[in-house]
mmCIF file of C-alpha atoms in Angstrom:
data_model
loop_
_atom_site.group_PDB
_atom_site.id
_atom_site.type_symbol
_atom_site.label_atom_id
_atom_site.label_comp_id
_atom_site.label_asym_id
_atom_site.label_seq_id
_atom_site.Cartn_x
_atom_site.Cartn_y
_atom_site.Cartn_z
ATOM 1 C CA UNK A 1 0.000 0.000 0.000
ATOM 2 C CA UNK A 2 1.179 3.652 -0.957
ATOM 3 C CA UNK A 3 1.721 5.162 2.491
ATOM 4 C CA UNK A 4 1.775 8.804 0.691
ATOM 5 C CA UNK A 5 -1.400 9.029 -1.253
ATOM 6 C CA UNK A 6 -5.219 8.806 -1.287
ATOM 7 C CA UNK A 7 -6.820 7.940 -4.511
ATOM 8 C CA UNK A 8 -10.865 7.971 -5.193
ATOM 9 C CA UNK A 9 -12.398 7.729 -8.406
ATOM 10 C CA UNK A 10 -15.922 8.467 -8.367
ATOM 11 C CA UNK A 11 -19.012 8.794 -11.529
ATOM 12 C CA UNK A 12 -21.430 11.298 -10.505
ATOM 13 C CA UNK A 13 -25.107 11.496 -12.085
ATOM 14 C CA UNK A 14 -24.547 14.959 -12.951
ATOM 15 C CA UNK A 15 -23.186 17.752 -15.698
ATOM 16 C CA UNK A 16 -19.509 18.645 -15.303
ATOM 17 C CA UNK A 17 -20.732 21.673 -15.212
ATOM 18 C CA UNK A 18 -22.964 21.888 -11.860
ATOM 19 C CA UNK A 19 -19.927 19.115 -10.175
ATOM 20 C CA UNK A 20 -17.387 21.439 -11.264
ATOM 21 C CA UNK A 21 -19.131 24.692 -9.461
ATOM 22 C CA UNK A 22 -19.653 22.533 -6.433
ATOM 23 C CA UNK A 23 -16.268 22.414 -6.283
ATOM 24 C CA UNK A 24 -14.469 25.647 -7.089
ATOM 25 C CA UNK A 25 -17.150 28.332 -6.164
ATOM 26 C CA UNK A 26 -15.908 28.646 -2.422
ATOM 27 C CA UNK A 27 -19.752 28.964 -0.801
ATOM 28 C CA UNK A 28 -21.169 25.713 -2.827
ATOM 29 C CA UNK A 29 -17.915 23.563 -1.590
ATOM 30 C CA UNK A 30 -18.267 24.854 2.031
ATOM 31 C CA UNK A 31 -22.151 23.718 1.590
ATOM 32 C CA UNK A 32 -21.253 20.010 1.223
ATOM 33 C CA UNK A 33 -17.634 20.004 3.008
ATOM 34 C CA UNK A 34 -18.885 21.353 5.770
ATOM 35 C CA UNK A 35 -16.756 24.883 6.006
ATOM 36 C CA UNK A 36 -17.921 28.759 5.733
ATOM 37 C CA UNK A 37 -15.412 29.979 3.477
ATOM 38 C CA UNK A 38 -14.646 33.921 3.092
ATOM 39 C CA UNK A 39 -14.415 35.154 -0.526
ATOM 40 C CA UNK A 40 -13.734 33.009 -3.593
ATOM 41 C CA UNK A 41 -10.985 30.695 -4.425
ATOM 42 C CA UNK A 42 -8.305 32.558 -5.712
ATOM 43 C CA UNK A 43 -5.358 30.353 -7.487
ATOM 44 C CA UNK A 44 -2.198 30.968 -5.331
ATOM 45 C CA UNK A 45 -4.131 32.536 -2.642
ATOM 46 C CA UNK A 46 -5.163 31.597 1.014
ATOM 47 C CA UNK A 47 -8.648 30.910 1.672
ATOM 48 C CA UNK A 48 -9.745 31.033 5.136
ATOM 49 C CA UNK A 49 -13.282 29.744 6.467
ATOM 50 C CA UNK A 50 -14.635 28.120 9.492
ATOM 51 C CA UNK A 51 -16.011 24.713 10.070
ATOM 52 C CA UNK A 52 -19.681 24.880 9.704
ATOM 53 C CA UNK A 53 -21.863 21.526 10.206
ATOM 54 C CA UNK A 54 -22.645 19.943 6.527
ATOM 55 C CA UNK A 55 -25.980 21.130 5.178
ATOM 56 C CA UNK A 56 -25.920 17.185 3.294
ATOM 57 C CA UNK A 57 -26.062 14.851 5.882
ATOM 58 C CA UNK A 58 -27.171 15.460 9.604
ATOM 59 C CA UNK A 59 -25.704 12.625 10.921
ATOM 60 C CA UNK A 60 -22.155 14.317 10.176
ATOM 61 C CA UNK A 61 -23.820 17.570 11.020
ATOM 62 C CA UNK A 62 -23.922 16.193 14.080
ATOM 63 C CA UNK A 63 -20.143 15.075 14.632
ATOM 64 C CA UNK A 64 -18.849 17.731 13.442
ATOM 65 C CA UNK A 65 -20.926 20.088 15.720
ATOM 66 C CA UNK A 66 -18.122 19.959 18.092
ATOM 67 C CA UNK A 67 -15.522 21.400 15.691
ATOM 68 C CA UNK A 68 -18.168 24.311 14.311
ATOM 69 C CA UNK A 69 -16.144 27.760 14.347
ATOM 70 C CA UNK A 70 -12.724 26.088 13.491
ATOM 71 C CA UNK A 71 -10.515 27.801 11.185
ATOM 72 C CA UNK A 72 -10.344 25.870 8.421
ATOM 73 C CA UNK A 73 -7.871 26.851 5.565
ATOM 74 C CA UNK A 74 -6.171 25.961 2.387
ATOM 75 C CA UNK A 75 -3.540 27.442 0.235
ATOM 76 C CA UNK A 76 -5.339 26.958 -3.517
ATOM 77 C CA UNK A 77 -3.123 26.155 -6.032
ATOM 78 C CA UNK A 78 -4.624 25.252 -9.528
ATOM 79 C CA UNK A 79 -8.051 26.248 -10.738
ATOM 80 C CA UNK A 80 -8.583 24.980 -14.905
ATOM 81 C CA UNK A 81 -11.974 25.464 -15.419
ATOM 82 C CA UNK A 82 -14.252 22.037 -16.154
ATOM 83 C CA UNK A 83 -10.842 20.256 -15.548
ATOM 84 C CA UNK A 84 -8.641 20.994 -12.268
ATOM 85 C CA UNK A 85 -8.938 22.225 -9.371
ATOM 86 C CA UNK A 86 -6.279 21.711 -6.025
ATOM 87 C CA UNK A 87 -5.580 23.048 -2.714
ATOM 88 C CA UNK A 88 -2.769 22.607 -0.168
ATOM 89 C CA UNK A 89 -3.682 22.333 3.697
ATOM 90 C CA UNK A 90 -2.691 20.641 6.852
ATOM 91 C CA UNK A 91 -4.642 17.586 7.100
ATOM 92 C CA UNK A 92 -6.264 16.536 10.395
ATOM 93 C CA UNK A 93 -5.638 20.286 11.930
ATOM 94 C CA UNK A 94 -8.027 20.547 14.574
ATOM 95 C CA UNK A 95 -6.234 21.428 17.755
ATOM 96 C CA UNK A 96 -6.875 25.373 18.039
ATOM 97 C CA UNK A 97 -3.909 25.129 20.378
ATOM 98 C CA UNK A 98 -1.239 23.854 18.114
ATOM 99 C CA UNK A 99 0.425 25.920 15.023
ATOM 100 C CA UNK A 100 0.498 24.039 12.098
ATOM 101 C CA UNK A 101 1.955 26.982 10.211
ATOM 102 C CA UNK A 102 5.267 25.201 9.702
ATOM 103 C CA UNK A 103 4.241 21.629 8.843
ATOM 104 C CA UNK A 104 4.153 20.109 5.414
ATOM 105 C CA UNK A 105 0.962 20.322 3.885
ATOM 106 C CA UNK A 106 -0.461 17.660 2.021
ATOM 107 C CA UNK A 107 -1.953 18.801 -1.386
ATOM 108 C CA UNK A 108 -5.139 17.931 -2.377
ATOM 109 C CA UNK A 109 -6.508 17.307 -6.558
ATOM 110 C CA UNK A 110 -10.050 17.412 -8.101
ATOM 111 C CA UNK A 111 -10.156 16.473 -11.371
ATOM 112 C CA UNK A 112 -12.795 16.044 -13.529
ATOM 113 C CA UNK A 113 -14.148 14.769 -16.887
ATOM 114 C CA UNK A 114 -17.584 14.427 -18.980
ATOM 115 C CA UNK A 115 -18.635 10.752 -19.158
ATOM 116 C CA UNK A 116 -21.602 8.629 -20.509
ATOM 117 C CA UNK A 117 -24.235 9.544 -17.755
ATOM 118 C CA UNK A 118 -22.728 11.821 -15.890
ATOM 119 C CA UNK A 119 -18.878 13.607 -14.865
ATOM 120 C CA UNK A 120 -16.157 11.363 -13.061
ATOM 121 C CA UNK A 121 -14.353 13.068 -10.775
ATOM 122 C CA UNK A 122 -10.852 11.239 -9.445
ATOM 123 C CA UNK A 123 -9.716 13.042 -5.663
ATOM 124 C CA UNK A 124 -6.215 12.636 -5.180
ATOM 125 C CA UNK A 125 -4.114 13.693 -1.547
ATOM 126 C CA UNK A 126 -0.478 13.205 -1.547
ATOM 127 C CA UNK A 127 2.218 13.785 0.160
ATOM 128 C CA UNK A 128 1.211 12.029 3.725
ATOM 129 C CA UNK A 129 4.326 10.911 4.176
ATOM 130 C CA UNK A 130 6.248 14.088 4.856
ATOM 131 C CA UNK A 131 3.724 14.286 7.698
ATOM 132 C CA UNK A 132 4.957 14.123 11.702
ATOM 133 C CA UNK A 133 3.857 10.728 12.967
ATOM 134 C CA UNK A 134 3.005 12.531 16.262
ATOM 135 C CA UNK A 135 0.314 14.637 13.859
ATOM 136 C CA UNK A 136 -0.638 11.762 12.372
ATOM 137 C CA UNK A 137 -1.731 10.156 15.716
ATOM 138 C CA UNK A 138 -3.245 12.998 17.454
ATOM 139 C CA UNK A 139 -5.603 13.362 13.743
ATOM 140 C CA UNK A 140 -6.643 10.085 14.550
ATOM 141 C CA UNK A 141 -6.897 10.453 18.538
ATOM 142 C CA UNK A 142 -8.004 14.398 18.458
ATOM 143 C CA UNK A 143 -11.230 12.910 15.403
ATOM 144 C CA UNK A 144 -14.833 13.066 15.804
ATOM 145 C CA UNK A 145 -14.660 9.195 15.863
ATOM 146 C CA UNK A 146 -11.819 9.627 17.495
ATOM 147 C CA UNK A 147 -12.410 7.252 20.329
ATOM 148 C CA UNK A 148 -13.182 4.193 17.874
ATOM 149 C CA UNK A 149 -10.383 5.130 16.009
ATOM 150 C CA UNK A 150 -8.104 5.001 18.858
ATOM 151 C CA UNK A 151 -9.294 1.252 20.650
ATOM 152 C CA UNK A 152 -8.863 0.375 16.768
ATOM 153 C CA UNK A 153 -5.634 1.568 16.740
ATOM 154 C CA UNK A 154 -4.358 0.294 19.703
ATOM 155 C CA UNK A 155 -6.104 -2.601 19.212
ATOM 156 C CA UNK A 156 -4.488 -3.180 16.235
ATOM 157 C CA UNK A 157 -0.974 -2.187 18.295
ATOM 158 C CA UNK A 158 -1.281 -5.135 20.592
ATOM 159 C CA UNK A 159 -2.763 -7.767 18.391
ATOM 160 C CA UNK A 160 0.657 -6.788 16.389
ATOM 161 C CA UNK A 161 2.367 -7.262 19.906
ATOM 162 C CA UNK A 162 1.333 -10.766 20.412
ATOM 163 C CA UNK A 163 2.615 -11.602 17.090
ATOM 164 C CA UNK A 164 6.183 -10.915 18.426
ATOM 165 C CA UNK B 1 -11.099 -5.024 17.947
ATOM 166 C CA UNK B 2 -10.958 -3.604 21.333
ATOM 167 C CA UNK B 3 -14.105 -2.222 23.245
ATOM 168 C CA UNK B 4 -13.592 0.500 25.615
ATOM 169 C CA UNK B 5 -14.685 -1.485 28.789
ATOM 170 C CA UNK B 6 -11.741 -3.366 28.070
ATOM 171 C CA UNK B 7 -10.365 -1.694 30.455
ATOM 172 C CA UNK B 8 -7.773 0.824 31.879
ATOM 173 C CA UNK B 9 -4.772 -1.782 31.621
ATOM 174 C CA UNK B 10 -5.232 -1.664 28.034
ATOM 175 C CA UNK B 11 -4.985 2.135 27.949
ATOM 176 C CA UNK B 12 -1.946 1.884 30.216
ATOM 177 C CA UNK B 13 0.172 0.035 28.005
ATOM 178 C CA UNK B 14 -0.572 2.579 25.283
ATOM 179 C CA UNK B 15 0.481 5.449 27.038
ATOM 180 C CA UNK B 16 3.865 5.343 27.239
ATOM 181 C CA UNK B 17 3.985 4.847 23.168
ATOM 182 C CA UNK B 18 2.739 8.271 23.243
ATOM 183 C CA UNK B 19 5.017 9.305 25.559
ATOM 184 C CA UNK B 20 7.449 8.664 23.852
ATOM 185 C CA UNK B 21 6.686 10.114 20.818
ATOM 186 C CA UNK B 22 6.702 13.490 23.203
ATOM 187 C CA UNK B 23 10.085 14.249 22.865
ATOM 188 C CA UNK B 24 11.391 16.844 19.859
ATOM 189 C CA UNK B 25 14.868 14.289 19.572
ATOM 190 C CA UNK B 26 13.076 10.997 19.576
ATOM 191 C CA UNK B 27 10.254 12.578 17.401
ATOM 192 C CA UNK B 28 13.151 13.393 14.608
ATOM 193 C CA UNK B 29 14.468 9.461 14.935
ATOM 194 C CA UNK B 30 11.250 8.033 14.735
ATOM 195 C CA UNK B 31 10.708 10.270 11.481
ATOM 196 C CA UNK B 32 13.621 9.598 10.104
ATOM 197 C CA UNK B 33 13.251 5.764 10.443
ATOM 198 C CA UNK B 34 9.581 5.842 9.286
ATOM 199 C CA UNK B 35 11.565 7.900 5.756
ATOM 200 C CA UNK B 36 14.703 6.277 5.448
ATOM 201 C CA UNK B 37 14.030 2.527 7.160
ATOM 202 C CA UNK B 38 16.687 1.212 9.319
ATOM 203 C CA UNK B 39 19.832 3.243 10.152
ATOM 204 C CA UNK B 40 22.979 3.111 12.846
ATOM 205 C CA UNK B 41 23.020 4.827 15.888
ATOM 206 C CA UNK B 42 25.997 7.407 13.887
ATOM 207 C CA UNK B 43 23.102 8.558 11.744
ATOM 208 C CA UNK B 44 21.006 10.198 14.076
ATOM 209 C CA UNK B 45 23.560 13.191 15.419
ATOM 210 C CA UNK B 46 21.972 15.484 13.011
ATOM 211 C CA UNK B 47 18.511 14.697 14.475
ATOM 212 C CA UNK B 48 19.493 16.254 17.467
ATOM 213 C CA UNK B 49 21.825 19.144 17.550
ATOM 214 C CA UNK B 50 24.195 18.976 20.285
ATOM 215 C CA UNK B 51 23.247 15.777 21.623
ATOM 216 C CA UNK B 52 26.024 13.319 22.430
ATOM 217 C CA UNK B 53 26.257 10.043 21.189
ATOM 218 C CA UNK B 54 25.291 9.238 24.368
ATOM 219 C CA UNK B 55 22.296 11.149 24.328
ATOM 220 C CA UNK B 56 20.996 10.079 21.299
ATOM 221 C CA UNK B 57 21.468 6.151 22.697
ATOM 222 C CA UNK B 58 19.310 7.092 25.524
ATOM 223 C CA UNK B 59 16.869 7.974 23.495
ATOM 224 C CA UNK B 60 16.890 5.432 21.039
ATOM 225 C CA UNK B 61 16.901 3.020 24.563
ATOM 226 C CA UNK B 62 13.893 5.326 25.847
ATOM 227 C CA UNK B 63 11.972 4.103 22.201
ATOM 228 C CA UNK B 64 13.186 0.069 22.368
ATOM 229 C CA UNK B 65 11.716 0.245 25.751
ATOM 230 C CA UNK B 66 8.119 1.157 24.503
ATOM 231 C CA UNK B 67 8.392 -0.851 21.525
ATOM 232 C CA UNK B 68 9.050 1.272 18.369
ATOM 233 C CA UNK B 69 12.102 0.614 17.608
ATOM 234 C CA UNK B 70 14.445 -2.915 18.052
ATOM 235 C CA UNK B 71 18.250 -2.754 16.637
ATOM 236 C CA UNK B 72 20.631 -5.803 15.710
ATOM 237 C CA UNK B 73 24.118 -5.438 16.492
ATOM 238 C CA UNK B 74 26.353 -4.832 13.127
ATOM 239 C CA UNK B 75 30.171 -4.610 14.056
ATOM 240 C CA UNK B 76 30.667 -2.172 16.804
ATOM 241 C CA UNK B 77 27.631 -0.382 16.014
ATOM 242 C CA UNK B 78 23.924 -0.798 16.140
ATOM 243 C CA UNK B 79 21.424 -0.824 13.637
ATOM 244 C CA UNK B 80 17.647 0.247 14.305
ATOM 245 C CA UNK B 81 14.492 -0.295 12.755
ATOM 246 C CA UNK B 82 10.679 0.657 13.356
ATOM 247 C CA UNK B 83 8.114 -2.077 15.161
ATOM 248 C CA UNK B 84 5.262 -3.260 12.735
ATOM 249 C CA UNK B 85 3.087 -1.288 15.394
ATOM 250 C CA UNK B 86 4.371 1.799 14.573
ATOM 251 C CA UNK B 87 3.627 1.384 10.552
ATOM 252 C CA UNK B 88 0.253 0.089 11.918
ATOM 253 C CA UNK B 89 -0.386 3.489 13.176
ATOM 254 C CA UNK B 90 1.041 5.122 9.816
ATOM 255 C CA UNK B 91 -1.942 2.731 7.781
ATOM 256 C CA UNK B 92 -4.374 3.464 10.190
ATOM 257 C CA UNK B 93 -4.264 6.937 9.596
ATOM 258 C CA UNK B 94 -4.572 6.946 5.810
ATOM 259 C CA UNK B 95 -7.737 4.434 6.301
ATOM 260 C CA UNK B 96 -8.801 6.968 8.402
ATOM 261 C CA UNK B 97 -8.194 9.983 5.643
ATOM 262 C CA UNK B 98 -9.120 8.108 3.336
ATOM 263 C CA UNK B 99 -12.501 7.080 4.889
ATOM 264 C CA UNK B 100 -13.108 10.748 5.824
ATOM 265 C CA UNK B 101 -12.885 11.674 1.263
ATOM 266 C CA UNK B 102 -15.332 8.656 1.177
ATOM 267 C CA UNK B 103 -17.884 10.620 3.211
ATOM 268 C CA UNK B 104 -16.926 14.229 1.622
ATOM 269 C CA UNK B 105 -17.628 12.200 -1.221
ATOM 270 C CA UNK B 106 -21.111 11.157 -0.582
ATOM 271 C CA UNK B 107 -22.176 14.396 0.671
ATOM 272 C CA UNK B 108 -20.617 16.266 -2.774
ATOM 273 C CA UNK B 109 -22.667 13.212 -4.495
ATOM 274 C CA UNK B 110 -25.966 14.552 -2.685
ATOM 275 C CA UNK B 111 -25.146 17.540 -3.246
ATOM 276 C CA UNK B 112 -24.842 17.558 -7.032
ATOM 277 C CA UNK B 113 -27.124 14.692 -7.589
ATOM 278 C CA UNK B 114 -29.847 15.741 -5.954
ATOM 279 C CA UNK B 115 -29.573 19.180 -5.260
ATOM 280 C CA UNK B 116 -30.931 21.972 -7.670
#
C-alpha cells in the first residue's frame, strides 16, 4: 500500500458543469464540506473559512458540531476550469492550540471529466508521508470518531504485539 | 477489535507509546526511520543538535523500551528499525483519511445529484 497518497475515483449522475461549481465556487464547496469559506478561491491565494456543520447529511452535522467555528484553511493552487482544481492544507488540523503553520501540507486534486451519464471526478491527496507521525496520531486520537479510532488503533498495536 | 470497557490496563500500556513520541529528539528518529528505514546509531547526530552520542542512545533506549524501535548489532555499532506497530499506526491513519474523502464524497454526491 502507498503510504503517501489517497486515490478515489468516483461517476457522478450529474453535468460537469454543476460538479465542477460545487467544487471551485468557495460557498457551494463549504455547503457540502462542511466549512464557511470567506471570498472566492483565488489560485495561489489563502482561503480562510470556518467549520460549519454539513448542510448534506445530519448525521455528520452532528459530529462535526463539536468542531463548528474552526478555522479551516487551504492554500489553492490550480483552478482549470471544467478540468482541475487543487488546494494545499494541513490535514487533520483541529487542535486550536497547536500551530500548524510550519508543517508540510499535504496537497489535495479534483479532477474532472464528462462521461456517458454523468462527470467522473478522481480526488487525489499526496504527500502524507512528509507528515509528523506525532500529527498523524493525534488526527486520529483528536477525530470526531476519534475514540473508535483510537481502541482500533491500539487494538491493532497489541494484536501486532502478540505476534512478536 | 478492542471495546472500551476493556479496560484501563489496556490504555496503560498505550500510554507510554505516546510518551514517547513526546520528545522533539526521539520525534526526529522516529521520522527519520519511518523515511529512510533502518539506520545506525551514527546517523542520528543530526537529528538532534548537540546531543552526544550518548544522548541520542538514551533515546533510542527510551523508544526500544516502549516498543518502536528494536536494533541488531552490526560490528561495533547498532542498527535500528521501526516495530510493525508503529507502521500500523502510519496505515491506520490513511484508512482513516481516506474514509473521511469517502464521506466528503457522498455528501458532494448529494449535493450535485440531488440538489438543484
Amino acid at each position: 500500500m502507498d503510504s503517501d497518497r489517497i486515490e478515489k475515483k468516483i461517476v457522478l449522475k450529474a453535468p460537469l458543469e454543476r460538479v465542477w461549481r460545487a467544487i471551485s465556487d468557495s460557498a457551494r464547496f463549504g455547503t457540502w464540506f462542511g466549512a464557511e469559506i470567506d471570498g472566492p478561491f483565488v489560485a495561489g491565494k489563502v482561503a480562510v473559512g470556518r467549520i460549519a456543520p454539513t448542510e448534506v447529511d445530519a448525521e455528520v452535522a452532528r459530529m462535526q458540531e463539536p468542531y463548528r467555528g474552526l478555522r479551516w484553511q487551504v492554500v489553492v493552487e490550480r483552478i482549470e476550469p471544467m478540468t482541475l482544481f487543487s488546494f494545499r492544507w494541513h490535514p487533520g488540523a483541529v487542535d486550536p492550540k497547536h500551530d500548524y503553520s510550519n508543517e508540510p501540507m499535504t496537497l489535495v486534486t479534483f479532477e474532472l471529466a464528462e462521461v456517458e451519464g454523468g462527470t467522473s471526478l478522481t480526488i487525489t491527496e499526496s504527500g502524507f508521508d512528509q507528515i509528523p507521525l506525532d500529527r498523524r496520531i493525534a488526527a486520529i486520537k483528536g477525530n470526531d470518531a476519534g475514540w473508535a479510532h483510537q481502541t482500533r488503533l491500539i487494538g491493532k498495536y497489541l494484536a501486532l504485539d502478540d505476534q512478536g | 477489535m478492542l471495546e472500551l470497557q476493556d479496560g484501563v490496563d489496556t490504555w496503560a500500556k498505550a500510554a507510554p507509546v505516546f510518551a514517547a513520541l513526546g520528545d522533539p529528539v526521539r520525534l526526529a528518529i522516529v521520522a527519520r526511520l519511518c523515511k529512510e528505514g533502518p539506520l545506525p546509531t551514527i546517523e542520528f547526530k543530526q537529528c538532534a543538535g548537540g546531543v552526544s552520542r550518548q544522548g541520542i542512545t538514551k533515546h533510542l533506549h527510551v523508544l526500544e523500551e516502549v516498543g518502536l524501535v528494536e536494533s541488531d548489532r552490526v560490528g561495533r555499532d547498532r542498527q535500528w528499525r521501526l516495530r510493525a506497530r508503529q507502521l500500523a499506526a502510519a496505515r491506520e491513519y490513511l484508512d482513516w483519511m481516506s474514509a473521511r474523502w469517502d464521506q466528503r464524497l457522498e455528501r458532494l454526491r448529494a449535493f450535485v445529484e440531488d440538489g438543484a
